[in-house]
Structures are given as structure tokens and as C-alpha cells.
XYZ file of C-alpha atoms in Angstrom:
340
model
C -0.252 -12.366 37.363
C 2.172 -9.897 35.765
C 5.032 -11.403 37.801
C 4.026 -14.895 36.665
C 4.046 -13.747 33.015
C 7.553 -12.263 33.436
C 8.769 -15.479 35.062
C 7.372 -17.615 32.223
C 9.016 -15.306 29.662
C 12.422 -15.597 31.346
C 12.038 -19.346 31.693
C 11.201 -19.725 28.010
C 14.155 -17.602 26.918
C 16.561 -19.415 29.241
C 16.238 -22.459 26.985
C 17.723 -20.480 24.062
C 21.432 -19.753 23.961
C 22.034 -16.006 24.148
C 24.781 -14.950 21.727
C 24.877 -11.412 23.140
C 27.004 -10.121 25.999
C 27.581 -6.620 27.354
C 31.244 -5.621 27.135
C 31.232 -2.011 28.400
C 28.796 0.480 29.844
C 29.671 4.182 30.009
C 27.456 6.287 32.288
C 26.830 9.984 31.704
C 25.133 12.730 33.801
C 21.357 12.760 34.063
C 21.260 16.391 32.876
C 22.169 15.201 29.363
C 18.582 13.878 29.238
C 19.170 10.555 27.551
C 20.852 9.257 24.407
C 18.948 10.033 21.196
C 21.450 9.184 18.460
C 24.678 7.290 17.949
C 26.824 6.250 14.989
C 30.041 4.290 14.518
C 32.818 5.624 12.313
C 33.645 3.440 9.307
C 36.485 1.631 11.108
C 34.593 1.355 14.389
C 37.297 3.134 16.372
C 34.969 5.927 17.460
C 31.289 6.496 17.998
C 29.555 9.869 17.825
C 26.619 10.428 20.162
C 23.847 12.995 20.483
C 21.941 13.712 23.685
C 18.523 14.970 24.675
C 20.185 18.122 25.987
C 21.562 18.956 22.531
C 25.098 17.829 23.355
C 27.344 16.080 20.800
C 30.330 13.952 21.825
C 32.958 11.675 20.326
C 33.641 8.506 22.307
C 35.850 5.446 22.028
C 34.159 2.829 19.832
C 34.935 -0.026 22.205
C 34.751 1.345 25.744
C 32.652 4.497 25.363
C 35.399 6.602 26.946
C 34.840 10.309 26.247
C 37.293 11.688 23.655
C 35.847 15.108 22.856
C 32.775 17.267 23.413
C 31.913 19.118 20.207
C 28.728 20.727 21.458
C 27.690 21.149 25.073
C 24.043 20.661 25.856
C 21.947 23.183 27.732
C 18.829 22.725 29.837
C 16.845 24.573 27.169
C 18.438 22.852 24.155
C 16.626 20.428 21.876
C 17.693 16.797 21.303
C 20.195 15.726 18.667
C 17.936 13.327 16.790
C 20.258 11.769 14.210
C 23.955 11.439 13.329
C 25.417 10.286 10.000
C 28.990 10.027 8.701
C 29.934 11.043 5.172
C 30.871 7.778 3.358
C 33.500 9.579 1.260
C 34.907 12.178 3.680
C 35.077 9.766 6.588
C 36.273 12.321 9.153
C 33.078 14.323 8.660
C 29.689 13.620 10.180
C 26.381 15.480 10.356
C 24.059 15.848 13.326
C 20.437 16.998 13.117
C 18.599 18.732 15.926
C 14.989 19.180 16.950
C 15.782 22.917 16.928
C 15.853 22.789 13.110
C 19.624 22.940 12.640
C 21.826 20.393 10.880
C 25.421 20.601 12.105
C 28.599 19.536 10.305
C 31.395 18.114 12.442
C 35.006 17.081 11.777
C 36.357 14.337 14.043
C 39.956 15.103 13.113
C 40.033 18.868 13.662
C 37.099 18.908 16.130
C 35.544 21.749 14.106
C 31.800 22.169 14.567
C 29.654 24.372 12.360
C 26.119 24.866 11.081
C 25.474 23.073 7.789
C 21.934 24.367 7.301
C 19.007 25.741 9.290
C 15.393 24.794 8.557
C 13.157 27.459 10.165
C 10.127 26.264 12.129
C 11.150 22.624 11.697
C 12.409 19.803 13.902
C 14.902 17.727 11.918
C 14.311 14.173 13.128
C 16.312 12.342 10.492
C 19.138 12.789 7.992
C 21.163 10.534 5.724
C 24.062 10.927 3.303
C 24.204 9.295 -0.132
C 26.758 6.557 -0.769
C 28.591 8.939 -3.137
C 28.807 11.648 -0.479
C 27.135 14.152 -2.811
C 23.734 14.586 -1.154
C 22.166 14.919 2.277
C 18.466 14.244 2.832
C 16.465 15.526 5.797
C 12.998 14.998 7.213
C 11.119 16.167 10.273
C 8.135 17.871 11.834
C 6.922 19.720 8.711
C 6.681 16.458 6.669
C 8.947 17.844 3.919
C 11.705 15.726 2.374
C 14.611 18.050 1.526
C 17.658 17.232 -0.578
C 20.855 19.275 -0.185
C 24.042 19.449 -2.195
C 26.722 18.654 0.376
C 29.494 20.688 -1.259
C 27.507 23.907 -1.672
C 24.879 23.273 1.087
C 22.238 24.447 -1.420
C 18.715 23.076 -1.297
C 18.202 21.351 -4.649
C 14.903 19.500 -4.191
C 11.848 19.523 -1.920
C 9.072 16.961 -1.710
C 6.284 18.891 -0.020
C 2.546 18.405 0.412
C 0.263 21.134 -0.943
C -3.408 21.966 -0.598
C -4.185 21.075 -4.202
C -2.867 17.538 -3.932
C -4.685 17.019 -0.626
C -7.969 18.304 -2.087
C -7.655 15.974 -5.071
C -6.596 13.096 -2.795
C -3.310 12.771 -4.688
C -1.111 11.658 -1.841
C 2.385 11.745 -3.331
C 4.012 13.244 -0.237
C 4.194 12.701 3.500
C 1.354 14.291 5.449
C 2.771 13.984 8.981
C 6.129 14.018 10.767
C 9.016 12.098 9.208
C 11.234 10.100 11.540
C 13.440 7.943 9.308
C 15.313 8.361 6.006
C 17.713 6.168 4.070
C 19.566 6.505 0.808
C 19.807 3.227 -1.070
C 23.105 1.470 -0.326
C 23.877 1.030 -4.060
C 21.728 3.487 -6.048
C 22.315 7.108 -4.881
C 19.160 8.393 -6.612
C 16.817 6.368 -4.379
C 15.641 7.516 -0.929
C 13.309 5.747 1.492
C 11.469 7.705 4.217
C 8.821 6.961 6.834
C 6.876 8.603 9.622
C 3.618 9.121 11.470
C 1.320 8.947 8.444
C 1.640 5.130 8.307
C 3.496 5.183 5.005
C 7.028 4.442 3.857
C 7.767 6.333 0.664
C 10.288 5.544 -2.055
C 11.667 8.594 -3.881
C 13.704 8.837 -7.074
C 15.440 12.211 -7.029
C 15.342 12.268 -10.844
C 11.537 12.543 -10.506
C 10.573 15.811 -8.713
C 6.795 15.295 -8.868
C 6.436 13.052 -5.803
C 7.103 9.605 -4.405
C 7.701 6.847 -6.955
C 6.116 4.170 -4.752
C 4.425 4.004 -1.386
C 4.298 1.265 1.243
C 1.179 1.504 3.380
C 1.132 0.344 6.982
C 4.378 0.949 8.905
C 4.019 3.500 11.737
C 7.561 4.880 11.978
C 8.450 6.809 15.144
C 12.235 6.590 15.119
C 15.291 5.436 13.175
C 13.461 2.295 12.075
C 14.031 1.935 8.330
C 16.924 0.125 6.661
C 17.592 -1.273 3.207
C 19.626 -4.048 1.615
C 19.467 -4.484 -2.159
C 15.718 -4.855 -2.928
C 14.563 -5.425 0.659
C 13.298 -2.664 2.961
C 13.244 -3.349 6.706
C 10.748 -1.447 8.871
C 10.127 -1.323 12.610
C 6.776 0.114 13.686
C 5.701 1.653 16.982
C 2.777 -0.741 17.354
C 1.675 -3.422 19.827
C 2.443 -6.415 17.602
C 3.602 -7.325 14.067
C 6.104 -4.492 14.366
C 9.020 -5.931 12.352
C 8.391 -6.286 8.616
C 10.225 -6.838 5.347
C 9.088 -5.202 2.077
C 9.997 -5.441 -1.594
C 11.537 -2.260 -3.014
C 10.383 -2.749 -6.602
C 6.735 -3.653 -5.930
C 6.255 -1.974 -2.495
C 4.576 -5.223 -1.388
C 4.945 -6.948 1.974
C 7.372 -9.877 1.918
C 6.993 -11.011 5.511
C 6.096 -10.030 9.052
C 8.740 -11.289 11.463
C 7.287 -12.561 14.734
C 10.087 -14.501 16.473
C 8.970 -18.019 17.390
C 11.042 -18.119 20.573
C 9.908 -14.775 21.983
C 6.937 -14.870 24.306
C 4.388 -12.114 23.871
C 4.826 -9.246 26.286
C 2.136 -7.441 28.246
C 3.802 -4.174 27.225
C 3.633 -4.793 23.457
C 6.572 -4.325 21.063
C 6.638 -0.603 20.086
C 9.872 -0.351 18.083
C 11.785 2.919 17.812
C 14.773 1.513 15.925
C 15.449 -1.347 13.494
C 18.693 -1.897 11.546
C 20.445 -4.656 9.664
C 23.301 -6.052 11.773
C 26.613 -4.868 10.315
C 28.436 -8.060 11.306
C 26.285 -10.263 9.060
C 27.163 -10.044 5.335
C 24.184 -12.260 4.430
C 21.710 -9.588 5.652
C 19.792 -12.157 7.684
C 20.325 -10.630 11.139
C 18.715 -7.389 12.310
C 18.978 -5.428 15.568
C 15.874 -3.845 17.082
C 14.812 -1.926 20.186
C 12.018 0.217 21.520
C 9.800 0.712 24.535
C 7.852 -2.546 24.772
C 9.916 -5.728 24.966
C 12.458 -4.582 27.568
C 15.272 -5.835 25.335
C 17.583 -4.977 22.471
C 17.312 -8.032 20.234
C 19.291 -9.623 17.411
C 16.783 -11.446 15.207
C 17.193 -13.853 12.293
C 14.780 -12.946 9.492
C 14.974 -16.403 7.921
C 14.638 -18.451 11.101
C 12.263 -15.967 12.744
C 14.098 -16.370 16.031
C 15.723 -14.119 18.612
C 19.386 -15.119 18.351
C 20.507 -12.936 21.244
C 19.350 -10.071 23.438
C 20.397 -7.426 25.945
C 18.031 -6.650 28.816
C 17.194 -2.948 29.177
C 15.230 -1.086 31.830
C 14.145 1.983 29.820
C 13.095 2.797 26.232
C 15.760 2.483 23.528
C 16.006 5.283 20.942
C 19.223 4.480 19.100
C 21.247 1.451 17.982
C 24.224 0.995 15.684
C 26.592 -1.880 14.904
C 30.076 -2.275 13.483
C 31.256 -5.796 12.782
C 30.328 -7.792 15.927
C 29.966 -4.743 18.221
C 26.566 -3.223 19.006
C 26.071 0.145 20.726
C 22.711 1.311 22.056
C 21.029 3.720 24.430
C 17.929 5.707 25.266
C 16.365 7.089 28.403
C 18.880 5.413 30.713
C 21.881 7.666 31.390
C 24.335 5.224 29.854
C 25.858 4.146 26.548
C 26.037 0.364 26.353
C 28.407 -1.660 24.184
C 27.779 -5.325 23.495
C 29.071 -8.137 21.354
C 27.184 -10.642 19.236
C 29.081 -13.827 18.399
């Protein structure tokens, strides 16, 4: 019966033109323990990658060819969970680790140093403001931290406390944070999400707590993105995983269930959801996870899968630069594809 379901799914999708094609696939050793994070440079010429072993590499942005190893992974090391370039100092990127350290890396000089250490924390997510002034972090301890990039000083913490929990004033995250985004226009706004089934909107000019809260999304990976007043979320849930929210009201705009995708016996379970960089209209998004067996490019307006890449193992990380998409996860390979 399961085989018949898979056959029907393939048959249904074969009637839809697939705009995606794999262009390169770069394999890496199994002892790197999977690909947990990846990020294109601004011009797309390089991609930085972080592994489950704690390793950090720079690779060619088209072929995946190894250019430099900035940090070698060890069997006992913790995964590199997130990588982000500085929008102003474009040779510099930051990499956060489940060991609690945020590293600063220079792609030109190949220098690698510790930016900050958060004791007893696992830093699952970081982001850098559009001005390059601030870095935000979130992780296991449910605290949203804001750092001054120039001085590395901690300038703001959004942290739960016993008093607010007793009075049921939930202005902070209560469980692990897995995604964070600065607004792409307004550097004072941050959006975060995690295991507590909330996405929170923070205004760093207001230190008392989240300005607004979206209730519902169960975020377990890099699955929040923003364009103007729209927030995109991808939840690790069986169905209704891809949703669009209004920034100003924190209300649901739409749940995107593609009309041309058959339901899967394995559910959806998204780990990552991003707007597609090659679409200036912000209609196309790229998603992946552990349920559908695909990395998909989806039209929000048409509610259709416009293209897909078949995958055999869970996907933890996706990025795009113009028409190129890079992705990976538990398979020991970095895959590059094209959407046209």
C-alpha cells in the first residue's frame, strides 16, 4: 500500500513541469556528521558551510569545491548550527555552535576567532542587522541576546523570569529558540521562533519584552523569513506547516498547502523555510525538512510546487543566491541546484 501511494505521488507530480535541476553535488566524509548550516556570500561566489562535527569550510558557490577549512571538526565537537554574513563587512561571517560559542570568520584572510561565548547554552541561531551594527542570538536557554558587533558587548537580553511566569505574563520565549531574523529594512525589529509554539516580534528600543506574539508555529530549525510586512514560517508538524503572517497585527494571512502536492504518509515536518533569492516579487519560497522527501520551490500566490529536488534524508539547511539553490542535511553531500 505504501508503494502504491509513492507511485501515485510520482505519477501526479510527473504531470507538472519541474523547473528545478541539480547542477553539482559535492560529497564529504561521513565523519563530518552531516551539513547543519550553509550561507552564500553576497555575490554568490562562495558558500560557507558548518557541519555536525563542528567543522567550518569555505566552498565554491557553484561547484561546492573546497576552498578552505577554517575550523576542523572533531568526533566530540558540537554542530555548527547557523552561519550569517555581515551585510556591511562582506568578507566577514559569523558561525554559531551548539557548544555555546559564536565564531567570527574572515573569508579574505582566513582568520578565525571567538566572537563571544555563552556559558551553558547551545546557540542554535544568529542573525546580523542590515546595518551591520548588531548580532542577535538564540538557543537552548530561551534567551534572546543582542550584541554590539564592534565591541562584542552584550547590550540587551530578553529573558524569562519566575515572576512573569507566575503572573502568566508571557513576554519572552519559554523553550529553545531555533530561528532569528532581523527585519530586512528596519534594524530595530527582530523576529524569533522556537519550541514554545510562538514566533515573537521584538523592538530593541523596548527592553520590557516582545512587542507582538504569533501563536502556533512550532519552529525547529532555520524556518523564519521576512519580507516587508510578511513573516514566513515553516513548522515541524504533520500538515499545514507553511504559513504567512502579518507583521503589524501578528495575524495569520494564509496557510500554504500546495494544490499539486499529494499528501505524504510521512507528513511535512519542515526544518527550513526561506524566500527564494531569485524572485524579486517575494512570491517563491524554498522549503525542506524530514517529511516530504523533497526540497521544494513553492509559489505562495498560486499555492503550487513550481519545482523540487528529491532527497533521501532530512534537510537541515537551504540558501539561495539568484537562481542557484544550495541545500544539505544528514546526507554526506552539499547539493547545488538551479531554478529557472
